[in-house]
Amino acid sequence: MSVGLMALFDDVATLAKAAAASIDDVAGQAAKAGTKAAGVVIDDTAVTPRYLTDFSPARELPVVGRIALGSLKNKLLFLLPAALVLSLLLPQAITPLLMLGGAYLCYEGVEKVYEALFPHDAQAHEARLETVAIDAKTFEEQKVASAIKTDFILSAEIMAITLAAVPSDNFFTQAIILAVVAVGITVAVYGVVALIVKADDVGLVLARLSPASLAAAPLRVTGRALVQGMPYLLSGLGTIGTAAMIWVGGGIILHGLEAYGLGWPSHALHDAGAAVARAAPFAGAFLAWLAEAAGAGVAGIVIGLAAIPLTSRVLSPLWRRVKSQILRKRSA
């Protein structure tokens, strides 16, 4: 009896070790896959705060929570099942879709730069804005809906990058890793966004501490620095987000071209990064990454510049025509 019990304990211990190893493997693969999507995550973190302007301080965190919940639904209810179905039924479509998303990122990033350098006429811009006054609830609903729509595009790219980085030999492992990455990235992004949007309120509280206490003096200085520095931080995040769009999009397309026998641009960037690392070994890894990111950024700029006229002169008019026909059929 004791021998059988010991054998049972031994089997349980073996299963526990296997389960622990499996969990470690999933965690490791999720971390690796999430790192691949870091550029898009930076962009997501940088883009979201712009949707939180013009809200009262009391509504900022609830709005962040609503957008985060919408982002989680995007990833878990729509994008994760779509990614798994695509992996099972049409895995060869993953790379083209990934490259299409990369082209979109290039287009969005370069268009932002183009708009900053060559802004549209102010009167024409004002004419496109809504002039009808809306109540606070409707305004919040519109802002949240717009943020969730933008998040859907960025989340789709994150999930596609993650799927491409996950081994396809085990369906359930794929699903778990995608879910872990989806939840982890959502918590990380919107946790940081919440800290960013409330940092000025924290700074205001610190700046108003009683000057009678000497211990409060450093806190007051920190508070004033937070209040004064947040506009610059948000501006810097916007710049980083735009740059991330361009270099991540360019890198995705360059890597995707390798699957179609056009690997020399990606290999050339890798060789350039290795050469820079050898020239400056004290910061080799960082400089190699910087060189490769710069090269991918140049490729992203070229792709984005090509996409702007294509979108404005071909795709947008075509979409407007299709949309008008759909609306005409509905009203008929």
PDB file of C-alpha atoms in Angstrom, residues 34-284:
ATOM      1  CA  GLY A  34       5.489  40.772 -26.287  1.00  0.00           C
ATOM      2  CA  THR A  35       8.964  42.239 -26.731  1.00  0.00           C
ATOM      3  CA  LYS A  36       8.589  41.862 -30.506  1.00  0.00           C
ATOM      4  CA  ALA A  37       5.573  44.168 -30.318  1.00  0.00           C
ATOM      5  CA  ALA A  38       7.311  46.734 -28.090  1.00  0.00           C
ATOM      6  CA  GLY A  39       7.404  49.401 -30.794  1.00  0.00           C
ATOM      7  CA  VAL A  40       3.646  49.256 -31.329  1.00  0.00           C
ATOM      8  CA  VAL A  41       3.124  49.207 -27.544  1.00  0.00           C
ATOM      9  CA  ILE A  42       5.141  52.442 -27.237  1.00  0.00           C
ATOM     10  CA  ASP A  43       2.997  53.951 -29.954  1.00  0.00           C
ATOM     11  CA  ASP A  44      -0.214  52.801 -28.246  1.00  0.00           C
ATOM     12  CA  THR A  45       0.943  54.355 -24.954  1.00  0.00           C
ATOM     13  CA  ALA A  46       1.881  57.599 -26.685  1.00  0.00           C
ATOM     14  CA  VAL A  47      -1.301  57.904 -28.747  1.00  0.00           C
ATOM     15  CA  THR A  48      -3.926  57.223 -26.066  1.00  0.00           C
ATOM     16  CA  PRO A  49      -3.398  60.297 -23.794  1.00  0.00           C
ATOM     17  CA  ARG A  50      -4.496  62.629 -26.609  1.00  0.00           C
ATOM     18  CA  TYR A  51      -8.029  61.207 -26.249  1.00  0.00           C
ATOM     19  CA  LEU A  52      -8.124  62.224 -22.589  1.00  0.00           C
ATOM     20  CA  THR A  53      -7.902  65.969 -23.061  1.00  0.00           C
ATOM     21  CA  ASP A  54     -10.820  68.262 -22.166  1.00  0.00           C
ATOM     22  CA  PHE A  55     -12.112  65.936 -19.438  1.00  0.00           C
ATOM     23  CA  SER A  56     -12.607  66.959 -15.827  1.00  0.00           C
ATOM     24  CA  PRO A  57     -10.077  65.357 -13.448  1.00  0.00           C
ATOM     25  CA  ALA A  58     -12.866  63.277 -11.922  1.00  0.00           C
ATOM     26  CA  ARG A  59     -13.621  61.619 -15.289  1.00  0.00           C
ATOM     27  CA  GLU A  60     -10.040  60.920 -16.423  1.00  0.00           C
ATOM     28  CA  LEU A  61      -9.531  57.574 -14.685  1.00  0.00           C
ATOM     29  CA  PRO A  62     -13.047  56.261 -15.477  1.00  0.00           C
ATOM     30  CA  VAL A  63     -12.461  57.110 -19.151  1.00  0.00           C
ATOM     31  CA  VAL A  64      -9.074  55.342 -19.084  1.00  0.00           C
ATOM     32  CA  GLY A  65     -10.839  52.325 -17.571  1.00  0.00           C
ATOM     33  CA  ARG A  66     -13.493  52.328 -20.299  1.00  0.00           C
ATOM     34  CA  ILE A  67     -10.890  52.522 -23.062  1.00  0.00           C
ATOM     35  CA  ALA A  68      -8.829  49.778 -21.405  1.00  0.00           C
ATOM     36  CA  LEU A  69     -11.905  47.534 -21.205  1.00  0.00           C
ATOM     37  CA  GLY A  70     -12.632  48.216 -24.867  1.00  0.00           C
ATOM     38  CA  SER A  71      -9.019  47.402 -25.735  1.00  0.00           C
ATOM     39  CA  LEU A  72      -9.244  44.117 -23.846  1.00  0.00           C
ATOM     40  CA  LYS A  73     -12.454  43.219 -25.686  1.00  0.00           C
ATOM     41  CA  ASN A  74     -10.786  44.064 -28.992  1.00  0.00           C
ATOM     42  CA  LYS A  75      -7.930  41.692 -28.263  1.00  0.00           C
ATOM     43  CA  LEU A  76      -9.713  38.795 -26.540  1.00  0.00           C
ATOM     44  CA  LEU A  77     -13.134  38.700 -28.202  1.00  0.00           C
ATOM     45  CA  PHE A  78     -12.273  39.659 -31.781  1.00  0.00           C
ATOM     46  CA  LEU A  79      -8.578  39.649 -32.606  1.00  0.00           C
ATOM     47  CA  LEU A  80      -7.459  36.548 -30.685  1.00  0.00           C
ATOM     48  CA  PRO A  81     -10.067  34.207 -32.263  1.00  0.00           C
ATOM     49  CA  ALA A  82      -9.408  35.740 -35.696  1.00  0.00           C
ATOM     50  CA  ALA A  83      -5.664  35.223 -35.277  1.00  0.00           C
ATOM     51  CA  LEU A  84      -6.107  31.587 -34.243  1.00  0.00           C
ATOM     52  CA  VAL A  85      -8.491  30.834 -37.118  1.00  0.00           C
ATOM     53  CA  LEU A  86      -6.070  32.478 -39.523  1.00  0.00           C
ATOM     54  CA  SER A  87      -3.190  30.448 -38.101  1.00  0.00           C
ATOM     55  CA  LEU A  88      -5.162  27.215 -38.563  1.00  0.00           C
ATOM     56  CA  LEU A  89      -6.816  27.776 -41.938  1.00  0.00           C
ATOM     57  CA  LEU A  90      -4.670  30.310 -43.781  1.00  0.00           C
ATOM     58  CA  PRO A  91      -1.254  30.718 -42.124  1.00  0.00           C
ATOM     59  CA  GLN A  92       0.293  32.016 -45.353  1.00  0.00           C
ATOM     60  CA  ALA A  93      -1.885  35.131 -45.039  1.00  0.00           C
ATOM     61  CA  ILE A  94      -0.276  36.192 -41.745  1.00  0.00           C
ATOM     62  CA  THR A  95       2.825  37.746 -43.322  1.00  0.00           C
ATOM     63  CA  PRO A  96       0.920  39.789 -45.957  1.00  0.00           C
ATOM     64  CA  LEU A  97      -1.524  41.034 -43.320  1.00  0.00           C
ATOM     65  CA  LEU A  98       1.370  41.905 -41.048  1.00  0.00           C
ATOM     66  CA  MET A  99       3.014  43.845 -43.876  1.00  0.00           C
ATOM     67  CA  LEU A 100      -0.278  45.596 -44.635  1.00  0.00           C
ATOM     68  CA  GLY A 101      -0.459  46.682 -41.005  1.00  0.00           C
ATOM     69  CA  GLY A 102       3.155  47.836 -41.207  1.00  0.00           C
ATOM     70  CA  ALA A 103       2.316  49.926 -44.265  1.00  0.00           C
ATOM     71  CA  TYR A 104      -0.579  51.463 -42.357  1.00  0.00           C
ATOM     72  CA  LEU A 105       1.730  52.390 -39.482  1.00  0.00           C
ATOM     73  CA  CYS A 106       4.167  53.987 -41.946  1.00  0.00           C
ATOM     74  CA  TYR A 107       1.319  55.921 -43.547  1.00  0.00           C
ATOM     75  CA  GLU A 108      -0.047  57.155 -40.209  1.00  0.00           C
ATOM     76  CA  GLY A 109       3.375  58.180 -38.911  1.00  0.00           C
ATOM     77  CA  VAL A 110       4.537  59.935 -42.082  1.00  0.00           C
ATOM     78  CA  GLU A 111       1.181  61.668 -42.478  1.00  0.00           C
ATOM     79  CA  LYS A 112       1.574  63.121 -38.970  1.00  0.00           C
ATOM     80  CA  VAL A 113       5.016  64.436 -39.903  1.00  0.00           C
ATOM     81  CA  TYR A 114       3.671  65.790 -43.194  1.00  0.00           C
ATOM     82  CA  GLU A 115       0.792  67.545 -41.422  1.00  0.00           C
ATOM     83  CA  ALA A 116       3.240  69.111 -38.954  1.00  0.00           C
ATOM     84  CA  LEU A 117       5.483  70.382 -41.761  1.00  0.00           C
ATOM     85  CA  PHE A 118       2.718  71.360 -44.196  1.00  0.00           C
ATOM     86  CA  PRO A 119      -0.446  72.058 -42.195  1.00  0.00           C
ATOM     87  CA  HIS A 120      -3.735  72.443 -44.051  1.00  0.00           C
ATOM     88  CA  ASP A 121      -5.390  75.820 -44.365  1.00  0.00           C
ATOM     89  CA  ALA A 122      -6.871  76.763 -41.001  1.00  0.00           C
ATOM     90  CA  GLN A 123     -10.215  77.849 -42.438  1.00  0.00           C
ATOM     91  CA  ALA A 124     -10.634  74.598 -44.377  1.00  0.00           C
ATOM     92  CA  HIS A 125      -9.753  72.696 -41.231  1.00  0.00           C
ATOM     93  CA  GLU A 126     -12.303  74.634 -39.184  1.00  0.00           C
ATOM     94  CA  ALA A 127     -14.967  73.943 -41.813  1.00  0.00           C
ATOM     95  CA  ARG A 128     -14.509  70.221 -41.289  1.00  0.00           C
ATOM     96  CA  LEU A 129     -15.005  70.439 -37.540  1.00  0.00           C
ATOM     97  CA  GLU A 130     -18.364  69.891 -35.918  1.00  0.00           C
ATOM     98  CA  THR A 131     -19.936  73.109 -34.730  1.00  0.00           C
ATOM     99  CA  VAL A 132     -22.906  71.579 -32.948  1.00  0.00           C
ATOM    100  CA  ALA A 133     -22.673  71.751 -29.187  1.00  0.00           C
ATOM    101  CA  ILE A 134     -22.888  68.398 -27.461  1.00  0.00           C
ATOM    102  CA  ASP A 135     -23.374  67.460 -23.848  1.00  0.00           C
ATOM    103  CA  ALA A 136     -20.604  66.025 -21.677  1.00  0.00           C
ATOM    104  CA  LYS A 137     -21.930  62.459 -21.846  1.00  0.00           C
ATOM    105  CA  THR A 138     -22.094  62.456 -25.658  1.00  0.00           C
ATOM    106  CA  PHE A 139     -18.639  64.021 -25.848  1.00  0.00           C
ATOM    107  CA  GLU A 140     -17.234  61.273 -23.618  1.00  0.00           C
ATOM    108  CA  GLU A 141     -18.948  58.553 -25.650  1.00  0.00           C
ATOM    109  CA  GLN A 142     -17.476  59.914 -28.882  1.00  0.00           C
ATOM    110  CA  LYS A 143     -13.978  60.195 -27.416  1.00  0.00           C
ATOM    111  CA  VAL A 144     -14.080  56.665 -25.975  1.00  0.00           C
ATOM    112  CA  ALA A 145     -15.413  55.212 -29.232  1.00  0.00           C
ATOM    113  CA  SER A 146     -12.693  56.975 -31.239  1.00  0.00           C
ATOM    114  CA  ALA A 147      -9.966  55.786 -28.861  1.00  0.00           C
ATOM    115  CA  ILE A 148     -11.208  52.183 -28.973  1.00  0.00           C
ATOM    116  CA  LYS A 149     -11.326  52.312 -32.786  1.00  0.00           C
ATOM    117  CA  THR A 150      -7.702  53.488 -32.939  1.00  0.00           C
ATOM    118  CA  ASP A 151      -6.754  50.887 -30.336  1.00  0.00           C
ATOM    119  CA  PHE A 152      -8.313  48.158 -32.512  1.00  0.00           C
ATOM    120  CA  ILE A 153      -5.873  48.921 -35.329  1.00  0.00           C
ATOM    121  CA  LEU A 154      -2.851  49.011 -33.017  1.00  0.00           C
ATOM    122  CA  SER A 155      -4.038  45.916 -31.132  1.00  0.00           C
ATOM    123  CA  ALA A 156      -4.440  44.047 -34.410  1.00  0.00           C
ATOM    124  CA  GLU A 157      -0.811  44.791 -35.190  1.00  0.00           C
ATOM    125  CA  ILE A 158       0.279  43.700 -31.703  1.00  0.00           C
ATOM    126  CA  MET A 159      -1.611  40.414 -31.991  1.00  0.00           C
ATOM    127  CA  ALA A 160      -0.302  39.771 -35.500  1.00  0.00           C
ATOM    128  CA  ILE A 161       3.293  40.385 -34.399  1.00  0.00           C
ATOM    129  CA  THR A 162       2.752  38.123 -31.388  1.00  0.00           C
ATOM    130  CA  LEU A 163       1.232  35.377 -33.540  1.00  0.00           C
ATOM    131  CA  ALA A 164       4.155  35.544 -35.948  1.00  0.00           C
ATOM    132  CA  ALA A 165       6.584  35.154 -33.023  1.00  0.00           C
ATOM    133  CA  VAL A 166       4.791  32.168 -31.435  1.00  0.00           C
ATOM    134  CA  PRO A 167       5.511  28.571 -32.583  1.00  0.00           C
ATOM    135  CA  SER A 168       2.518  27.153 -34.448  1.00  0.00           C
ATOM    136  CA  ASP A 169       2.897  23.505 -33.373  1.00  0.00           C
ATOM    137  CA  ASN A 170       0.441  23.722 -30.449  1.00  0.00           C
ATOM    138  CA  PHE A 171      -2.928  25.446 -30.846  1.00  0.00           C
ATOM    139  CA  PHE A 172      -3.689  25.713 -27.121  1.00  0.00           C
ATOM    140  CA  THR A 173      -0.232  27.091 -26.312  1.00  0.00           C
ATOM    141  CA  GLN A 174      -0.737  29.694 -29.031  1.00  0.00           C
ATOM    142  CA  ALA A 175      -4.091  30.683 -27.549  1.00  0.00           C
ATOM    143  CA  ILE A 176      -2.707  30.968 -24.009  1.00  0.00           C
ATOM    144  CA  ILE A 177       0.316  33.016 -25.119  1.00  0.00           C
ATOM    145  CA  LEU A 178      -1.860  35.376 -27.170  1.00  0.00           C
ATOM    146  CA  ALA A 179      -4.205  35.819 -24.199  1.00  0.00           C
ATOM    147  CA  VAL A 180      -1.320  36.441 -21.783  1.00  0.00           C
ATOM    148  CA  VAL A 181       0.231  39.005 -24.119  1.00  0.00           C
ATOM    149  CA  ALA A 182      -3.166  40.664 -24.702  1.00  0.00           C
ATOM    150  CA  VAL A 183      -3.901  41.052 -20.986  1.00  0.00           C
ATOM    151  CA  GLY A 184      -0.317  41.951 -20.040  1.00  0.00           C
ATOM    152  CA  ILE A 185       0.086  44.616 -22.710  1.00  0.00           C
ATOM    153  CA  THR A 186      -3.342  46.122 -21.992  1.00  0.00           C
ATOM    154  CA  VAL A 187      -2.617  46.389 -18.270  1.00  0.00           C
ATOM    155  CA  ALA A 188       0.847  47.825 -18.925  1.00  0.00           C
ATOM    156  CA  VAL A 189      -0.276  50.367 -21.532  1.00  0.00           C
ATOM    157  CA  TYR A 190      -3.302  51.697 -19.696  1.00  0.00           C
ATOM    158  CA  GLY A 191      -1.575  51.561 -16.331  1.00  0.00           C
ATOM    159  CA  VAL A 192       1.092  53.881 -17.728  1.00  0.00           C
ATOM    160  CA  VAL A 193      -1.569  56.033 -19.405  1.00  0.00           C
ATOM    161  CA  ALA A 194      -3.397  56.394 -16.062  1.00  0.00           C
ATOM    162  CA  LEU A 195      -0.167  57.480 -14.373  1.00  0.00           C
ATOM    163  CA  ILE A 196       0.517  59.990 -17.133  1.00  0.00           C
ATOM    164  CA  VAL A 197      -2.909  61.642 -17.092  1.00  0.00           C
ATOM    165  CA  LYS A 198      -2.963  61.919 -13.277  1.00  0.00           C
ATOM    166  CA  ALA A 199       0.659  63.004 -12.844  1.00  0.00           C
ATOM    167  CA  ASP A 200      -0.201  66.698 -13.052  1.00  0.00           C
ATOM    168  CA  ASP A 201      -2.903  66.284 -10.374  1.00  0.00           C
ATOM    169  CA  VAL A 202      -0.392  64.552  -8.103  1.00  0.00           C
ATOM    170  CA  GLY A 203       2.079  67.326  -8.830  1.00  0.00           C
ATOM    171  CA  LEU A 204      -0.509  69.960  -7.926  1.00  0.00           C
ATOM    172  CA  VAL A 205      -1.170  68.280  -4.576  1.00  0.00           C
ATOM    173  CA  LEU A 206       2.568  68.113  -3.830  1.00  0.00           C
ATOM    174  CA  ALA A 207       3.133  71.736  -4.889  1.00  0.00           C
ATOM    175  CA  ARG A 208       0.454  72.896  -2.434  1.00  0.00           C
ATOM    176  CA  LEU A 209       2.033  71.244   0.618  1.00  0.00           C
ATOM    177  CA  SER A 210       2.564  73.563   3.541  1.00  0.00           C
ATOM    178  CA  PRO A 211       5.820  75.541   3.181  1.00  0.00           C
ATOM    179  CA  ALA A 212       6.200  75.482   6.974  1.00  0.00           C
ATOM    180  CA  SER A 213       7.595  71.941   6.846  1.00  0.00           C
ATOM    181  CA  LEU A 214      11.199  71.625   5.696  1.00  0.00           C
ATOM    182  CA  ALA A 215      10.616  67.973   4.817  1.00  0.00           C
ATOM    183  CA  ALA A 216       7.914  69.060   2.345  1.00  0.00           C
ATOM    184  CA  ALA A 217      10.239  71.346   0.383  1.00  0.00           C
ATOM    185  CA  PRO A 218      11.615  68.617  -1.944  1.00  0.00           C
ATOM    186  CA  LEU A 219       8.072  67.344  -2.505  1.00  0.00           C
ATOM    187  CA  ARG A 220       6.876  70.833  -3.461  1.00  0.00           C
ATOM    188  CA  VAL A 221       9.742  71.141  -5.941  1.00  0.00           C
ATOM    189  CA  THR A 222       8.861  67.733  -7.380  1.00  0.00           C
ATOM    190  CA  GLY A 223       5.203  68.756  -7.624  1.00  0.00           C
ATOM    191  CA  ARG A 224       6.003  71.958  -9.500  1.00  0.00           C
ATOM    192  CA  ALA A 225       8.289  70.024 -11.831  1.00  0.00           C
ATOM    193  CA  LEU A 226       5.488  67.540 -12.575  1.00  0.00           C
ATOM    194  CA  VAL A 227       2.948  70.284 -13.296  1.00  0.00           C
ATOM    195  CA  GLN A 228       5.324  72.246 -15.513  1.00  0.00           C
ATOM    196  CA  GLY A 229       6.877  69.220 -17.188  1.00  0.00           C
ATOM    197  CA  MET A 230       3.778  67.226 -18.162  1.00  0.00           C
ATOM    198  CA  PRO A 231       3.011  69.227 -21.334  1.00  0.00           C
ATOM    199  CA  TYR A 232       6.568  68.588 -22.524  1.00  0.00           C
ATOM    200  CA  LEU A 233       6.301  64.909 -21.588  1.00  0.00           C
ATOM    201  CA  LEU A 234       3.055  64.512 -23.539  1.00  0.00           C
ATOM    202  CA  SER A 235       4.612  66.297 -26.504  1.00  0.00           C
ATOM    203  CA  GLY A 236       7.654  64.033 -26.283  1.00  0.00           C
ATOM    204  CA  LEU A 237       5.437  60.953 -26.098  1.00  0.00           C
ATOM    205  CA  GLY A 238       3.670  62.095 -29.245  1.00  0.00           C
ATOM    206  CA  THR A 239       7.005  62.421 -31.034  1.00  0.00           C
ATOM    207  CA  ILE A 240       8.171  59.009 -29.811  1.00  0.00           C
ATOM    208  CA  GLY A 241       4.860  57.476 -30.852  1.00  0.00           C
ATOM    209  CA  THR A 242       5.145  58.902 -34.353  1.00  0.00           C
ATOM    210  CA  ALA A 243       8.745  57.723 -34.694  1.00  0.00           C
ATOM    211  CA  ALA A 244       7.767  54.281 -33.393  1.00  0.00           C
ATOM    212  CA  MET A 245       5.017  54.038 -36.001  1.00  0.00           C
ATOM    213  CA  ILE A 246       7.496  54.721 -38.787  1.00  0.00           C
ATOM    214  CA  TRP A 247      10.387  52.522 -37.693  1.00  0.00           C
ATOM    215  CA  VAL A 248       8.205  49.637 -36.529  1.00  0.00           C
ATOM    216  CA  GLY A 249       6.172  49.734 -39.742  1.00  0.00           C
ATOM    217  CA  GLY A 250       9.302  49.874 -41.874  1.00  0.00           C
ATOM    218  CA  GLY A 251      10.900  47.032 -39.928  1.00  0.00           C
ATOM    219  CA  ILE A 252       7.801  44.843 -40.274  1.00  0.00           C
ATOM    220  CA  ILE A 253       7.777  45.277 -44.047  1.00  0.00           C
ATOM    221  CA  LEU A 254      11.515  44.674 -44.396  1.00  0.00           C
ATOM    222  CA  HIS A 255      11.277  41.466 -42.361  1.00  0.00           C
ATOM    223  CA  GLY A 256       8.191  40.422 -44.287  1.00  0.00           C
ATOM    224  CA  LEU A 257      10.038  40.777 -47.580  1.00  0.00           C
ATOM    225  CA  GLU A 258      12.415  38.039 -46.423  1.00  0.00           C
ATOM    226  CA  ALA A 259       9.565  35.530 -46.764  1.00  0.00           C
ATOM    227  CA  TYR A 260       9.366  36.424 -50.459  1.00  0.00           C
ATOM    228  CA  GLY A 261      13.071  36.097 -51.225  1.00  0.00           C
ATOM    229  CA  LEU A 262      13.902  39.798 -50.768  1.00  0.00           C
ATOM    230  CA  GLY A 263      16.000  39.524 -47.657  1.00  0.00           C
ATOM    231  CA  TRP A 264      18.889  41.747 -48.686  1.00  0.00           C
ATOM    232  CA  PRO A 265      17.471  45.034 -47.205  1.00  0.00           C
ATOM    233  CA  SER A 266      16.944  43.418 -43.810  1.00  0.00           C
ATOM    234  CA  HIS A 267      20.333  41.687 -43.963  1.00  0.00           C
ATOM    235  CA  ALA A 268      22.016  44.957 -44.949  1.00  0.00           C
ATOM    236  CA  LEU A 269      20.512  46.676 -41.906  1.00  0.00           C
ATOM    237  CA  HIS A 270      21.631  43.839 -39.656  1.00  0.00           C
ATOM    238  CA  ASP A 271      25.172  44.038 -41.067  1.00  0.00           C
ATOM    239  CA  ALA A 272      25.207  47.814 -40.585  1.00  0.00           C
ATOM    240  CA  GLY A 273      24.138  47.402 -36.967  1.00  0.00           C
ATOM    241  CA  ALA A 274      26.844  44.786 -36.401  1.00  0.00           C
ATOM    242  CA  ALA A 275      29.461  47.111 -37.919  1.00  0.00           C
ATOM    243  CA  VAL A 276      28.384  49.975 -35.652  1.00  0.00           C
ATOM    244  CA  ALA A 277      28.504  47.656 -32.628  1.00  0.00           C
ATOM    245  CA  ARG A 278      32.052  46.585 -33.487  1.00  0.00           C
ATOM    246  CA  ALA A 279      33.133  50.221 -33.904  1.00  0.00           C
ATOM    247  CA  ALA A 280      31.816  51.178 -30.466  1.00  0.00           C
ATOM    248  CA  PRO A 281      31.834  48.079 -28.240  1.00  0.00           C
ATOM    249  CA  PHE A 282      31.153  50.101 -25.068  1.00  0.00           C
ATOM    250  CA  ALA A 283      27.555  50.634 -26.234  1.00  0.00           C
ATOM    251  CA  GLY A 284      27.412  48.054 -28.988  1.00  0.00           C
TER     252      GLY A 284
END
